[in-house]
Amino acid sequence: MKLVFATNNPNKLSEIKSLIPSGIEILSLKDINCTEELPETNPTLQENALQKAKYVFENYGFNCFADDTGLEIDALSGEPGVYSSRYAGEDCSAEENMKKVLDKLEGEDKRSAKFRTVIALIIDGKETLFKGECKGSMTKTKSGVEGFGYDPIFTPEGYELTFAEMNKDEKGKISHRGKAVKQLVGFLHR
């Protein structure tokens, strides 16, 4: 089986490929010559994931899936949420996003947060959704070099390490994306 993962993020692509068993070939947008930036104009993770998957299915004709992920910090009323990848501005870096979060949490004791992922799968025009969540807390400083995004400042519940201090396998077993991908794989193997 071949599926396109509708993302331009090489880190997400690598993480997803490490979570998907052999027998399911994951193609990138580059593999199908899709060079445009996929639209993400909706107010929810679910709508954004569906929007990206539909774009690839309708314009390129491939069975595909897309995800949208948000970091929701309780002390910031759920921010950055759906704007997680562009929290510090449209063309910001992960470093700028982390700095904005840490600055906004300066002096804040309540640091609980969660990551949420929604994966939208489209096979032959039929849509299916998978969801994953990982609760944890925001650190006060960055720690670790693995992963991407907010990984250096997020510690999952029950762990001492940030996501950035875990290898792909460790993170994949407990992460929001890992949980959603596990459901996706289970669905594909029915």
JSON list of N, CA, C and O in Angstrom, two decimals, residues 71 111-115 134-141 143 150-166 174:
[
{"chain": "A", "resi": 71, "resn": "LEU", "atom": "N", "xyz": [-0.12, 22.51, 20.46]},
{"chain": "A", "resi": 71, "resn": "LEU", "atom": "CA", "xyz": [0.29, 22.53, 21.86]},
{"chain": "A", "resi": 71, "resn": "LEU", "atom": "C", "xyz": [-0.68, 23.45, 22.58]},
{"chain": "A", "resi": 71, "resn": "LEU", "atom": "O", "xyz": [-0.85, 24.60, 22.18]},
{"chain": "A", "resi": 111, "resn": "ARG", "atom": "N", "xyz": [2.14, 25.12, 34.87]},
{"chain": "A", "resi": 111, "resn": "ARG", "atom": "CA", "xyz": [2.80, 24.87, 33.58]},
{"chain": "A", "resi": 111, "resn": "ARG", "atom": "C", "xyz": [2.22, 23.66, 32.85]},
{"chain": "A", "resi": 111, "resn": "ARG", "atom": "O", "xyz": [2.84, 23.14, 31.93]},
{"chain": "A", "resi": 112, "resn": "SER", "atom": "N", "xyz": [1.04, 23.22, 33.26]},
{"chain": "A", "resi": 112, "resn": "SER", "atom": "CA", "xyz": [0.42, 22.05, 32.62]},
{"chain": "A", "resi": 112, "resn": "SER", "atom": "C", "xyz": [0.06, 22.37, 31.17]},
{"chain": "A", "resi": 112, "resn": "SER", "atom": "O", "xyz": [-0.30, 23.50, 30.83]},
{"chain": "A", "resi": 113, "resn": "ALA", "atom": "N", "xyz": [0.18, 21.35, 30.33]},
{"chain": "A", "resi": 113, "resn": "ALA", "atom": "CA", "xyz": [-0.07, 21.52, 28.90]},
{"chain": "A", "resi": 113, "resn": "ALA", "atom": "C", "xyz": [-0.37, 20.17, 28.29]},
{"chain": "A", "resi": 113, "resn": "ALA", "atom": "O", "xyz": [-0.20, 19.13, 28.94]},
{"chain": "A", "resi": 114, "resn": "LYS", "atom": "N", "xyz": [-0.82, 20.18, 27.05]},
{"chain": "A", "resi": 114, "resn": "LYS", "atom": "CA", "xyz": [-0.99, 18.93, 26.32]},
{"chain": "A", "resi": 114, "resn": "LYS", "atom": "C", "xyz": [-0.77, 19.19, 24.84]},
{"chain": "A", "resi": 114, "resn": "LYS", "atom": "O", "xyz": [-1.02, 20.29, 24.33]},
{"chain": "A", "resi": 115, "resn": "PHE", "atom": "N", "xyz": [-0.27, 18.17, 24.18]},
{"chain": "A", "resi": 115, "resn": "PHE", "atom": "CA", "xyz": [-0.18, 18.15, 22.73]},
{"chain": "A", "resi": 115, "resn": "PHE", "atom": "C", "xyz": [-1.37, 17.36, 22.22]},
{"chain": "A", "resi": 115, "resn": "PHE", "atom": "O", "xyz": [-1.71, 16.30, 22.77]},
{"chain": "A", "resi": 134, "resn": "CYS", "atom": "N", "xyz": [-1.26, 13.89, 24.39]},
{"chain": "A", "resi": 134, "resn": "CYS", "atom": "CA", "xyz": [-0.22, 13.62, 25.39]},
{"chain": "A", "resi": 134, "resn": "CYS", "atom": "C", "xyz": [-0.19, 14.79, 26.37]},
{"chain": "A", "resi": 134, "resn": "CYS", "atom": "O", "xyz": [0.10, 15.93, 25.98]},
{"chain": "A", "resi": 135, "resn": "LYS", "atom": "N", "xyz": [-0.51, 14.49, 27.63]},
{"chain": "A", "resi": 135, "resn": "LYS", "atom": "CA", "xyz": [-0.47, 15.52, 28.67]},
{"chain": "A", "resi": 135, "resn": "LYS", "atom": "C", "xyz": [0.93, 15.62, 29.25]},
{"chain": "A", "resi": 135, "resn": "LYS", "atom": "O", "xyz": [1.69, 14.65, 29.24]},
{"chain": "A", "resi": 136, "resn": "GLY", "atom": "N", "xyz": [1.24, 16.80, 29.75]},
{"chain": "A", "resi": 136, "resn": "GLY", "atom": "CA", "xyz": [2.55, 17.01, 30.35]},
{"chain": "A", "resi": 136, "resn": "GLY", "atom": "C", "xyz": [2.66, 18.41, 30.90]},
{"chain": "A", "resi": 136, "resn": "GLY", "atom": "O", "xyz": [1.65, 19.02, 31.30]},
{"chain": "A", "resi": 137, "resn": "SER", "atom": "N", "xyz": [3.88, 18.93, 30.89]},
{"chain": "A", "resi": 137, "resn": "SER", "atom": "CA", "xyz": [4.09, 20.29, 31.40]},
{"chain": "A", "resi": 137, "resn": "SER", "atom": "C", "xyz": [5.23, 20.95, 30.65]},
{"chain": "A", "resi": 137, "resn": "SER", "atom": "O", "xyz": [6.08, 20.29, 30.05]},
{"chain": "A", "resi": 138, "resn": "MET", "atom": "N", "xyz": [5.21, 22.28, 30.70]},
{"chain": "A", "resi": 138, "resn": "MET", "atom": "CA", "xyz": [6.24, 23.08, 30.05]},
{"chain": "A", "resi": 138, "resn": "MET", "atom": "C", "xyz": [7.40, 23.28, 31.02]},
{"chain": "A", "resi": 138, "resn": "MET", "atom": "O", "xyz": [7.18, 23.60, 32.19]},
{"chain": "A", "resi": 139, "resn": "THR", "atom": "N", "xyz": [8.61, 23.12, 30.52]},
{"chain": "A", "resi": 139, "resn": "THR", "atom": "CA", "xyz": [9.79, 23.34, 31.35]},
{"chain": "A", "resi": 139, "resn": "THR", "atom": "C", "xyz": [10.09, 24.85, 31.41]},
{"chain": "A", "resi": 139, "resn": "THR", "atom": "O", "xyz": [9.46, 25.64, 30.72]},
{"chain": "A", "resi": 140, "resn": "LYS", "atom": "N", "xyz": [11.09, 25.21, 32.21]},
{"chain": "A", "resi": 140, "resn": "LYS", "atom": "CA", "xyz": [11.49, 26.61, 32.29]},
{"chain": "A", "resi": 140, "resn": "LYS", "atom": "C", "xyz": [12.65, 26.92, 31.36]},
{"chain": "A", "resi": 140, "resn": "LYS", "atom": "O", "xyz": [12.90, 28.08, 31.04]},
{"chain": "A", "resi": 141, "resn": "THR", "atom": "N", "xyz": [13.35, 25.86, 30.95]},
{"chain": "A", "resi": 141, "resn": "THR", "atom": "CA", "xyz": [14.48, 26.02, 30.02]},
{"chain": "A", "resi": 141, "resn": "THR", "atom": "C", "xyz": [14.46, 24.87, 29.01]},
{"chain": "A", "resi": 141, "resn": "THR", "atom": "O", "xyz": [13.85, 23.83, 29.25]},
{"chain": "A", "resi": 143, "resn": "SER", "atom": "N", "xyz": [15.83, 21.69, 26.95]},
{"chain": "A", "resi": 143, "resn": "SER", "atom": "CA", "xyz": [16.71, 20.57, 27.28]},
{"chain": "A", "resi": 143, "resn": "SER", "atom": "C", "xyz": [16.55, 19.48, 26.24]},
{"chain": "A", "resi": 143, "resn": "SER", "atom": "O", "xyz": [15.42, 19.05, 25.95]},
{"chain": "A", "resi": 150, "resn": "TYR", "atom": "N", "xyz": [8.38, 22.11, 19.71]},
{"chain": "A", "resi": 150, "resn": "TYR", "atom": "CA", "xyz": [8.43, 22.45, 21.14]},
{"chain": "A", "resi": 150, "resn": "TYR", "atom": "C", "xyz": [9.03, 21.33, 21.99]},
{"chain": "A", "resi": 150, "resn": "TYR", "atom": "O", "xyz": [9.01, 21.41, 23.22]},
{"chain": "A", "resi": 151, "resn": "ASP", "atom": "N", "xyz": [9.55, 20.28, 21.37]},
{"chain": "A", "resi": 151, "resn": "ASP", "atom": "CA", "xyz": [10.05, 19.11, 22.11]},
{"chain": "A", "resi": 151, "resn": "ASP", "atom": "C", "xyz": [11.03, 19.46, 23.23]},
{"chain": "A", "resi": 151, "resn": "ASP", "atom": "O", "xyz": [10.96, 18.84, 24.30]},
{"chain": "A", "resi": 152, "resn": "PRO", "atom": "N", "xyz": [11.95, 20.44, 23.06]},
{"chain": "A", "resi": 152, "resn": "PRO", "atom": "CA", "xyz": [12.90, 20.73, 24.14]},
{"chain": "A", "resi": 152, "resn": "PRO", "atom": "C", "xyz": [12.28, 21.38, 25.38]},
{"chain": "A", "resi": 152, "resn": "PRO", "atom": "O", "xyz": [12.95, 21.49, 26.41]},
{"chain": "A", "resi": 153, "resn": "ILE", "atom": "N", "xyz": [11.01, 21.83, 25.30]},
{"chain": "A", "resi": 153, "resn": "ILE", "atom": "CA", "xyz": [10.42, 22.49, 26.47]},
{"chain": "A", "resi": 153, "resn": "ILE", "atom": "C", "xyz": [9.15, 21.79, 26.96]},
{"chain": "A", "resi": 153, "resn": "ILE", "atom": "O", "xyz": [8.40, 22.34, 27.76]},
{"chain": "A", "resi": 154, "resn": "PHE", "atom": "N", "xyz": [8.92, 20.54, 26.50]},
{"chain": "A", "resi": 154, "resn": "PHE", "atom": "CA", "xyz": [7.73, 19.79, 26.93]},
{"chain": "A", "resi": 154, "resn": "PHE", "atom": "C", "xyz": [8.15, 18.47, 27.57]},
{"chain": "A", "resi": 154, "resn": "PHE", "atom": "O", "xyz": [8.86, 17.68, 26.96]},
{"chain": "A", "resi": 155, "resn": "THR", "atom": "N", "xyz": [7.70, 18.26, 28.81]},
{"chain": "A", "resi": 155, "resn": "THR", "atom": "CA", "xyz": [7.94, 17.00, 29.52]},
{"chain": "A", "resi": 155, "resn": "THR", "atom": "C", "xyz": [6.62, 16.26, 29.64]},
{"chain": "A", "resi": 155, "resn": "THR", "atom": "O", "xyz": [5.67, 16.77, 30.25]},
{"chain": "A", "resi": 156, "resn": "PRO", "atom": "N", "xyz": [6.52, 15.05, 29.06]},
{"chain": "A", "resi": 156, "resn": "PRO", "atom": "CA", "xyz": [5.27, 14.30, 29.16]},
{"chain": "A", "resi": 156, "resn": "PRO", "atom": "C", "xyz": [5.02, 13.83, 30.60]},
{"chain": "A", "resi": 156, "resn": "PRO", "atom": "O", "xyz": [5.97, 13.58, 31.35]},
{"chain": "A", "resi": 157, "resn": "GLU", "atom": "N", "xyz": [3.74, 13.71, 30.93]},
{"chain": "A", "resi": 157, "resn": "GLU", "atom": "CA", "xyz": [3.32, 13.28, 32.27]},
{"chain": "A", "resi": 157, "resn": "GLU", "atom": "C", "xyz": [3.96, 11.95, 32.62]},
{"chain": "A", "resi": 157, "resn": "GLU", "atom": "O", "xyz": [3.95, 11.01, 31.82]},
{"chain": "A", "resi": 158, "resn": "GLY", "atom": "N", "xyz": [4.51, 11.87, 33.84]},
{"chain": "A", "resi": 158, "resn": "GLY", "atom": "CA", "xyz": [5.11, 10.62, 34.31]},
{"chain": "A", "resi": 158, "resn": "GLY", "atom": "C", "xyz": [6.57, 10.44, 33.92]},
{"chain": "A", "resi": 158, "resn": "GLY", "atom": "O", "xyz": [7.16, 9.39, 34.18]},
{"chain": "A", "resi": 159, "resn": "TYR", "atom": "N", "xyz": [7.16, 11.44, 33.27]},
{"chain": "A", "resi": 159, "resn": "TYR", "atom": "CA", "xyz": [8.55, 11.36, 32.81]},
{"chain": "A", "resi": 159, "resn": "TYR", "atom": "C", "xyz": [9.36, 12.54, 33.34]},
{"chain": "A", "resi": 159, "resn": "TYR", "atom": "O", "xyz": [8.81, 13.60, 33.62]},
{"chain": "A", "resi": 160, "resn": "GLU", "atom": "N", "xyz": [10.67, 12.33, 33.44]},
{"chain": "A", "resi": 160, "resn": "GLU", "atom": "CA", "xyz": [11.58, 13.40, 33.85]},
{"chain": "A", "resi": 160, "resn": "GLU", "atom": "C", "xyz": [12.21, 14.06, 32.63]},
{"chain": "A", "resi": 160, "resn": "GLU", "atom": "O", "xyz": [12.76, 15.15, 32.73]},
{"chain": "A", "resi": 161, "resn": "LEU", "atom": "N", "xyz": [12.16, 13.38, 31.50]},
{"chain": "A", "resi": 161, "resn": "LEU", "atom": "CA", "xyz": [12.81, 13.85, 30.28]},
{"chain": "A", "resi": 161, "resn": "LEU", "atom": "C", "xyz": [11.85, 14.66, 29.42]},
{"chain": "A", "resi": 161, "resn": "LEU", "atom": "O", "xyz": [10.66, 14.38, 29.38]},
{"chain": "A", "resi": 162, "resn": "THR", "atom": "N", "xyz": [12.41, 15.62, 28.67]},
{"chain": "A", "resi": 162, "resn": "THR", "atom": "CA", "xyz": [11.61, 16.29, 27.65]},
{"chain": "A", "resi": 162, "resn": "THR", "atom": "C", "xyz": [11.54, 15.37, 26.44]},
{"chain": "A", "resi": 162, "resn": "THR", "atom": "O", "xyz": [12.32, 14.42, 26.32]},
{"chain": "A", "resi": 163, "resn": "PHE", "atom": "N", "xyz": [10.60, 15.67, 25.51]},
{"chain": "A", "resi": 163, "resn": "PHE", "atom": "CA", "xyz": [10.55, 14.91, 24.26]},
{"chain": "A", "resi": 163, "resn": "PHE", "atom": "C", "xyz": [11.90, 14.98, 23.54]},
{"chain": "A", "resi": 163, "resn": "PHE", "atom": "O", "xyz": [12.31, 14.03, 22.88]},
{"chain": "A", "resi": 164, "resn": "ALA", "atom": "N", "xyz": [12.60, 16.10, 23.65]},
{"chain": "A", "resi": 164, "resn": "ALA", "atom": "CA", "xyz": [13.87, 16.29, 22.94]},
{"chain": "A", "resi": 164, "resn": "ALA", "atom": "C", "xyz": [15.01, 15.49, 23.57]},
{"chain": "A", "resi": 164, "resn": "ALA", "atom": "O", "xyz": [16.08, 15.39, 23.00]},
{"chain": "A", "resi": 165, "resn": "GLU", "atom": "N", "xyz": [14.77, 14.92, 24.76]},
{"chain": "A", "resi": 165, "resn": "GLU", "atom": "CA", "xyz": [15.77, 14.07, 25.41]},
{"chain": "A", "resi": 165, "resn": "GLU", "atom": "C", "xyz": [15.49, 12.58, 25.16]},
{"chain": "A", "resi": 165, "resn": "GLU", "atom": "O", "xyz": [16.24, 11.73, 25.61]},
{"chain": "A", "resi": 166, "resn": "MET", "atom": "N", "xyz": [14.42, 12.30, 24.44]},
{"chain": "A", "resi": 166, "resn": "MET", "atom": "CA", "xyz": [14.04, 10.92, 24.12]},
{"chain": "A", "resi": 166, "resn": "MET", "atom": "C", "xyz": [14.41, 10.61, 22.68]},
{"chain": "A", "resi": 166, "resn": "MET", "atom": "O", "xyz": [14.40, 11.49, 21.83]},
{"chain": "A", "resi": 174, "resn": "ILE", "atom": "N", "xyz": [4.65, 7.19, 23.36]},
{"chain": "A", "resi": 174, "resn": "ILE", "atom": "CA", "xyz": [3.81, 7.96, 24.29]},
{"chain": "A", "resi": 174, "resn": "ILE", "atom": "C", "xyz": [3.28, 9.26, 23.71]},
{"chain": "A", "resi": 174, "resn": "ILE", "atom": "O", "xyz": [2.41, 9.89, 24.30]}
]
